[in-house]
Short mmCIF file of C-alpha atoms and ligand atoms in Angstrom, two decimals:
data_model
loop_
_atom_site.label_atom_id
_atom_site.label_comp_id
_atom_site.label_asym_id
_atom_site.label_seq_id
_atom_site.Cartn_x
_atom_site.Cartn_y
_atom_site.Cartn_z
CA MET A 42 -14.46 6.74 4.18
CA PRO A 43 -12.92 5.51 1.47
CA SER A 44 -15.17 4.29 -1.34
CA PRO A 45 -14.48 2.02 -4.22
CA SER A 46 -15.42 4.37 -6.64
CA SER A 47 -12.33 7.87 -6.72
CA HIS A 48 -10.21 6.68 -8.86
CA THR A 49 -7.55 8.54 -11.09
CA GLU A 50 -6.54 7.85 -15.31
CA LEU A 51 -3.75 5.59 -15.96
CA PRO A 52 -1.83 8.04 -17.75
CA ASP A 53 -1.76 7.09 -21.56
CA SER A 54 1.63 6.49 -21.49
CA SER A 55 1.91 3.47 -19.25
CA SER A 56 2.52 0.51 -21.46
CA LEU A 57 -0.50 -1.41 -18.66
CA ARG A 58 -2.34 0.23 -21.03
CA HIS A 59 -1.49 -3.02 -23.12
CA ILE A 60 -1.63 -6.09 -21.07
CA LEU A 61 -4.48 -4.73 -18.50
CA ALA A 62 -7.69 -4.97 -18.72
CA VAL A 63 -10.56 -4.69 -15.95
CA ALA A 64 -13.27 -8.20 -16.54
CA HIS A 65 -15.64 -9.73 -13.66
CA SER A 66 -16.70 -13.13 -12.85
CA PRO A 67 -20.47 -14.31 -12.73
CA LEU A 68 -21.33 -13.57 -9.20
CA ALA A 69 -20.20 -10.05 -8.79
CA GLU A 70 -21.96 -7.46 -9.67
CA PRO A 71 -20.43 -5.66 -12.66
CA GLY A 72 -21.20 -1.78 -12.19
CA VAL A 73 -18.81 -1.69 -10.13
CA ALA A 74 -16.27 -3.05 -12.42
CA ARG A 75 -17.34 -1.47 -15.17
CA THR A 76 -17.47 2.39 -13.44
CA LEU A 77 -13.91 1.37 -13.09
CA ALA A 78 -12.43 0.30 -15.76
CA THR A 79 -13.67 3.73 -17.73
CA GLU A 80 -12.55 5.89 -14.21
CA LEU A 81 -8.93 3.90 -15.17
CA GLY A 82 -9.91 4.44 -19.25
CA LEU A 83 -8.92 0.84 -19.26
CA ASP A 84 -10.92 -1.92 -21.61
CA TRP A 85 -14.08 -3.57 -20.44
CA LEU A 86 -13.47 -7.29 -20.87
CA GLY A 87 -17.22 -8.49 -18.86
CA VAL A 88 -17.58 -11.58 -17.65
CA VAL A 89 -14.51 -14.11 -17.52
CA ALA A 90 -12.29 -16.98 -16.43
CA PRO A 91 -8.46 -16.10 -15.85
CA LYS A 92 -6.99 -18.90 -16.41
CA GLN A 93 -8.87 -18.61 -20.22
CA VAL A 94 -7.35 -14.99 -20.99
CA ARG A 95 -4.55 -14.84 -23.99
CA ASP A 96 -4.90 -12.00 -25.14
CA TRP A 97 -4.47 -9.86 -21.88
CA GLY A 98 -1.73 -10.37 -19.27
CA LEU A 99 -3.01 -9.25 -16.16
CA LEU A 100 -6.95 -9.10 -15.36
CA LEU A 101 -8.16 -6.30 -12.43
CA PHE A 102 -10.96 -9.10 -11.61
CA MET A 103 -14.33 -8.77 -9.46
CA ASP A 104 -15.26 -11.58 -7.76
CA GLU A 105 -17.01 -12.48 -5.00
CA HIS A 106 -13.91 -11.98 -2.90
CA GLY A 107 -13.42 -7.83 -4.51
CA LEU A 108 -10.69 -6.79 -6.27
CA ALA A 109 -7.92 -8.16 -7.25
CA LEU A 110 -4.87 -7.79 -9.26
CA GLN A 111 -5.02 -11.49 -10.98
CA GLN A 112 -2.92 -12.88 -13.85
CA THR A 113 -4.26 -15.14 -16.96
CA GLY A 114 -3.91 -18.36 -18.74
CA LYS A 115 -3.01 -21.60 -17.32
CA GLY A 116 -0.89 -22.02 -14.14
CA ALA A 117 -0.93 -18.23 -12.92
CA PRO A 118 -0.49 -17.89 -9.57
CA GLY A 119 -3.07 -16.37 -6.84
CA PRO A 120 -4.58 -13.49 -6.64
CA VAL A 121 -3.27 -9.91 -5.50
CA ARG A 122 -5.87 -8.10 -2.99
CA ALA A 123 -5.75 -5.35 0.05
CA GLU A 124 -7.44 -8.07 2.35
CA PHE A 125 -7.94 -6.58 5.94
CA VAL A 126 -10.59 -8.85 7.24
CA SER A 127 -9.60 -11.96 6.49
CA GLY A 128 -6.46 -13.42 6.16
CA LYS A 129 -2.41 -12.92 7.25
CA MET A 130 -4.34 -9.75 8.02
CA GLY A 131 -6.97 -10.51 9.53
CA TYR A 132 -5.05 -13.37 11.72
CA ARG A 133 -3.26 -10.21 12.53
CA ARG A 134 -5.14 -9.01 14.55
CA GLU A 135 -6.41 -10.70 16.23
CA HIS A 136 -3.95 -12.49 17.42
CA GLY A 137 -0.60 -9.62 16.68
CA GLY A 138 1.76 -8.85 19.08
CA GLY A 139 0.17 -5.34 19.95
CA ALA A 140 2.72 -1.72 20.57
CA GLY A 141 5.72 -4.74 20.76
CA GLN A 142 5.35 -5.41 16.70
CA LEU A 143 8.29 -4.23 15.07
CA VAL A 144 6.93 -1.29 13.13
CA ALA A 145 5.15 0.23 16.07
CA ARG A 146 8.23 0.62 18.20
CA ALA A 147 9.58 2.25 15.47
CA VAL A 148 6.82 4.71 14.64
CA GLY A 149 7.06 4.68 18.82
CA MET A 150 3.86 3.93 20.15
CA GLN A 151 6.13 2.18 23.08
CA LYS A 152 7.65 5.63 23.71
CA THR A 153 4.13 7.77 24.47
CA ARG A 154 0.34 7.44 24.78
CA ALA A 155 -0.97 10.20 22.63
CA PRO A 156 -2.66 8.84 19.83
CA LEU A 157 -0.22 9.77 17.07
CA GLN A 158 -0.97 11.12 13.34
CA VAL A 159 0.84 9.42 11.08
CA LEU A 160 1.25 9.57 7.25
CA ASP A 161 2.02 6.71 5.13
CA ALA A 162 3.56 8.44 1.66
CA THR A 163 3.68 4.86 0.01
CA ALA A 164 0.29 3.44 1.20
CA GLY A 165 0.64 0.19 -1.33
CA LEU A 166 -1.83 -2.42 0.12
CA GLY A 167 -1.88 -0.97 3.36
CA GLN A 168 -0.83 -3.38 5.49
CA ASP A 169 1.66 -1.08 7.29
CA ALA A 170 -0.93 1.75 7.93
CA PHE A 171 -3.58 -1.01 8.51
CA VAL A 172 -1.67 -2.42 11.55
CA LEU A 173 -0.38 1.39 12.78
CA ALA A 174 -4.88 2.57 13.16
CA SER A 175 -5.57 -1.18 14.78
CA LEU A 176 -3.30 0.13 17.50
CA GLY A 177 -4.84 3.46 17.43
CA CYS A 178 -3.08 5.93 15.35
CA GLN A 179 -4.25 8.28 12.92
CA MET A 180 -4.06 7.29 9.38
CA THR A 181 -3.27 9.28 6.47
CA LEU A 182 -2.28 7.51 3.40
CA PHE A 183 -1.21 8.32 -0.28
CA GLU A 184 -0.96 6.08 -2.87
CA ARG A 185 0.20 7.49 -6.46
CA ASN A 186 -0.63 4.34 -8.79
CA PRO A 187 -4.08 4.28 -9.71
CA ILE A 188 -4.18 0.27 -9.89
CA ILE A 189 -3.15 -0.01 -6.48
CA HIS A 190 -4.62 2.67 -4.73
CA ALA A 191 -7.85 1.09 -6.49
CA LEU A 192 -7.15 -2.34 -4.77
CA LEU A 193 -7.10 -0.54 -1.94
CA ALA A 194 -9.79 1.62 -1.70
CA ASP A 195 -11.65 -1.49 -2.14
CA GLY A 196 -10.06 -3.18 0.58
CA LEU A 197 -11.06 -0.51 2.98
CA TYR A 198 -14.11 -0.56 1.83
CA ARG A 199 -15.12 -4.06 2.21
CA ALA A 200 -13.05 -3.75 5.37
CA SER A 201 -15.69 -1.21 6.26
CA LEU A 202 -18.62 -3.35 6.32
CA ASN A 203 -17.26 -5.37 8.44
CA GLU A 204 -18.15 -5.07 12.05
CA ALA A 205 -14.22 -5.81 13.83
CA CYS A 206 -12.45 -3.66 10.63
CA ALA A 207 -14.84 -0.19 10.34
CA PRO A 208 -13.60 1.24 13.36
CA ILE A 209 -9.88 0.90 12.50
CA VAL A 210 -10.48 1.97 8.91
CA ALA A 211 -12.46 4.91 10.27
CA ARG A 212 -9.07 6.47 11.83
CA MET A 213 -6.94 5.36 7.90
CA THR A 214 -8.55 8.41 5.54
CA LEU A 215 -7.26 7.09 1.96
CA HIS A 216 -5.54 9.34 -1.09
CA SER A 217 -4.87 8.78 -4.29
CA GLY A 218 -1.90 10.94 -6.14
CA ASN A 219 1.67 11.96 -5.11
CA SER A 220 2.81 12.66 -1.15
CA LEU A 221 5.59 14.26 -2.82
CA ASP A 222 3.30 17.10 -3.93
CA TRP A 223 1.30 16.85 -0.19
CA MET A 224 4.64 17.31 1.67
CA ASN A 225 5.57 20.03 -0.41
CA GLN A 226 2.92 22.28 0.34
CA ALA A 227 1.78 21.04 3.77
CA GLY A 228 4.74 23.36 5.69
CA PRO A 229 6.78 21.83 9.43
CA GLU A 230 5.05 20.48 11.43
CA ALA A 231 2.06 18.88 9.26
CA VAL A 232 1.90 15.25 10.92
CA ASP A 233 3.61 13.76 14.15
CA VAL A 234 5.68 10.93 11.86
CA VAL A 235 5.93 10.16 8.34
CA TYR A 236 6.19 6.53 7.24
CA LEU A 237 7.80 5.69 4.15
CA ASP A 238 8.21 2.08 2.05
CA PRO A 239 8.89 3.00 -0.80
CA MET A 240 9.76 -0.17 -3.35
CA PHE A 241 13.35 -1.02 -3.12
CA PRO A 242 14.73 -1.96 -6.39
CA HIS A 243 15.30 -5.90 -6.39
CA ARG A 244 17.47 -6.40 -10.00
CA ASP A 245 17.55 -10.13 -9.09
CA LYS A 246 14.42 -12.04 -9.94
CA SER A 247 14.48 -15.40 -7.24
CA ALA A 248 15.38 -12.52 -4.19
CA LEU A 249 11.44 -12.05 -4.54
CA VAL A 250 9.55 -14.29 -2.06
CA LYS A 251 6.14 -14.42 -4.06
CA LYS A 252 5.08 -15.29 -7.20
CA GLU A 253 2.07 -12.73 -6.28
CA MET A 254 4.18 -10.01 -5.31
CA GLN A 255 5.96 -9.95 -8.42
CA VAL A 256 3.41 -8.39 -9.78
CA PHE A 257 3.18 -5.78 -7.72
CA ARG A 258 5.54 -5.31 -9.19
CA GLN A 259 4.92 -4.86 -12.31
CA VAL A 260 2.68 -2.79 -11.97
CA VAL A 261 4.08 -0.55 -9.63
CA GLY A 262 8.25 -0.50 -10.84
CA ASP A 263 10.80 0.91 -9.12
CA ASP A 264 9.99 3.97 -6.89
CA ASP A 265 13.45 6.14 -7.63
CA ASP A 266 12.29 8.78 -5.85
CA ALA A 267 12.76 7.15 -2.94
CA SER A 268 15.88 9.70 -1.49
CA GLN A 269 13.61 12.68 -2.73
CA LEU A 270 10.85 11.65 -0.06
CA LEU A 271 12.83 11.12 2.31
CA GLU A 272 14.36 14.68 2.50
CA ASP A 273 10.26 15.98 2.59
CA ALA A 274 9.48 13.80 5.23
CA LEU A 275 12.03 14.85 7.01
CA GLY A 276 10.29 18.86 6.00
CA CYS A 277 6.92 17.79 7.85
CA ALA A 278 7.55 15.21 10.17
CA ARG A 279 6.84 16.59 13.56
CA TYR A 280 8.79 13.44 15.77
CA ARG A 281 10.52 11.57 13.97
CA VAL A 282 10.01 9.60 10.14
CA VAL A 283 10.46 5.90 9.45
CA VAL A 284 12.03 4.15 6.64
CA LYS A 285 11.10 0.15 6.40
CA ARG A 286 13.48 -1.96 3.78
CA PRO A 287 14.81 -4.80 3.11
CA ARG A 288 17.32 -5.91 6.13
CA LYS A 289 20.07 -6.32 4.47
CA ALA A 290 19.64 -3.12 1.71
CA PRO A 291 21.29 -0.18 2.29
CA ALA A 292 19.58 3.30 4.10
CA ILE A 293 17.61 5.53 1.67
CA ALA A 294 20.78 7.85 0.47
CA GLY A 295 20.48 11.44 2.45
CA PRO A 296 21.36 11.95 6.06
CA GLU A 297 22.15 8.32 8.33
CA PRO A 298 19.14 6.57 10.95
CA ALA A 299 19.70 7.08 13.85
CA ALA A 300 18.33 4.06 15.07
CA ARG A 301 17.61 1.36 13.27
CA VAL A 302 14.57 -1.31 14.51
CA GLU A 303 15.18 -5.17 12.95
CA GLY A 304 13.29 -8.45 12.29
CA LYS A 305 13.96 -10.87 10.28
CA SER A 306 13.57 -9.93 7.10
CA SER A 307 12.83 -6.12 7.09
CA ARG A 308 13.71 -3.37 9.06
CA TYR A 309 13.10 0.37 10.31
CA ASP A 310 15.83 3.30 9.67
CA ILE A 311 14.84 6.00 12.21
CA TYR A 312 14.78 9.58 11.25
CA PRO A 313 13.95 11.27 14.77
CA ILE A 314 13.64 14.89 14.54
CA ARG A 315 12.47 15.19 18.30
CA ALA A 316 10.99 13.69 21.20
CA LEU A 317 7.98 11.91 21.19
CA PRO A 318 5.96 13.65 24.50
CA THR A 319 5.75 11.02 27.51
C1 LIG B 404 6.73 -1.11 -1.20
S1 LIG B 404 4.78 -0.62 -1.68
C2 LIG B 404 3.82 -0.63 0.11
C3 LIG B 404 3.60 -1.64 0.66
C4 LIG B 404 2.52 -1.26 1.81
N1 LIG B 404 3.67 -0.09 2.16
C5 LIG B 404 2.24 -2.04 2.61
O1 LIG B 404 1.93 -1.89 4.09
O2 LIG B 404 0.80 -2.72 1.97
C6 LIG B 404 4.96 1.23 -2.22
C7 LIG B 404 4.24 1.79 -2.50
O3 LIG B 404 4.50 3.50 -2.33
C8 LIG B 404 4.14 4.08 -3.66
N2 LIG B 404 4.51 4.93 -3.15
C9 LIG B 404 5.52 5.83 -3.62
N3 LIG B 404 6.26 6.43 -3.76
C10 LIG B 404 4.71 7.17 -3.68
C11 LIG B 404 4.86 8.77 -4.15
N4 LIG B 404 5.42 9.76 -3.88
N5 LIG B 404 3.33 9.24 -3.26
C12 LIG B 404 2.86 8.14 -2.96
N6 LIG B 404 2.42 6.83 -3.16
C13 LIG B 404 3.99 6.59 -3.42
C14 LIG B 404 4.09 2.55 -4.64
O4 LIG B 404 3.17 3.73 -5.66
C15 LIG B 404 4.06 1.40 -4.27
O5 LIG B 404 2.00 1.48 -4.37
#
């Protein structure tokens, strides 16, 4: 069961140390946020109102809804958090399209009745992994960015307390750290499918859909080692590797994908290794 503790410290060299602090609302229990500040090696501000904070541009902010990444100052966009119980993911869980969803088709869920073991090597806020887990996949997730990992661990922990989400979260195991290290040691056929969704470098800010997601990008940066991810994934997947890309983006450098599943804004490139069992 993922717990909100067990985080890794932000590297000393991270420029985020100068703009990001940890704080909480008057309604939140301070203990968890304070421990998080210590574990991540970030400054601790105690109780604040994010709109009134001037010295820090970004907060890891704990309130009664959980942990969020929150920009400070007047007019700041809304919080970014890993949310599975309510909002978009809650709606999708209740009304989503089952195994017909693009990500599920890309992973091959329509082709097999076997429960698939999937490595999500670029977990982010866990949305794709949650969809796959809700359809029965056994998910192993890696997130290497300590801030994003903290948000995801908190989201999974809150979801584990919800009756409808708990069985889904029980199929998700989150690890902190670089999935490349795991894949390098895992060897051939360690998992059925490897799922990759590395950040795609958007140079043009107007191309960013949501203001909230600009802050995610600011914290994560670009995943410049995406082609290494693909190479290592091909070495440890039994049936296929799936890579999510913006619909118009080029494929990751390396072998050409054999098939594609296209949606309105995203595309899933499929690199088959062998046929899925029926
Ligand atoms: C675009 S986001 C993934 C979004 C995710 N698919 C979702 O549904 O929420 C990419 C994430 O992968 C993480 N990442 C990239 N390369 C990684 C690696 N080698 N190991 C672990 N995490 C990685 C980044 O830190 C970032 O949080």
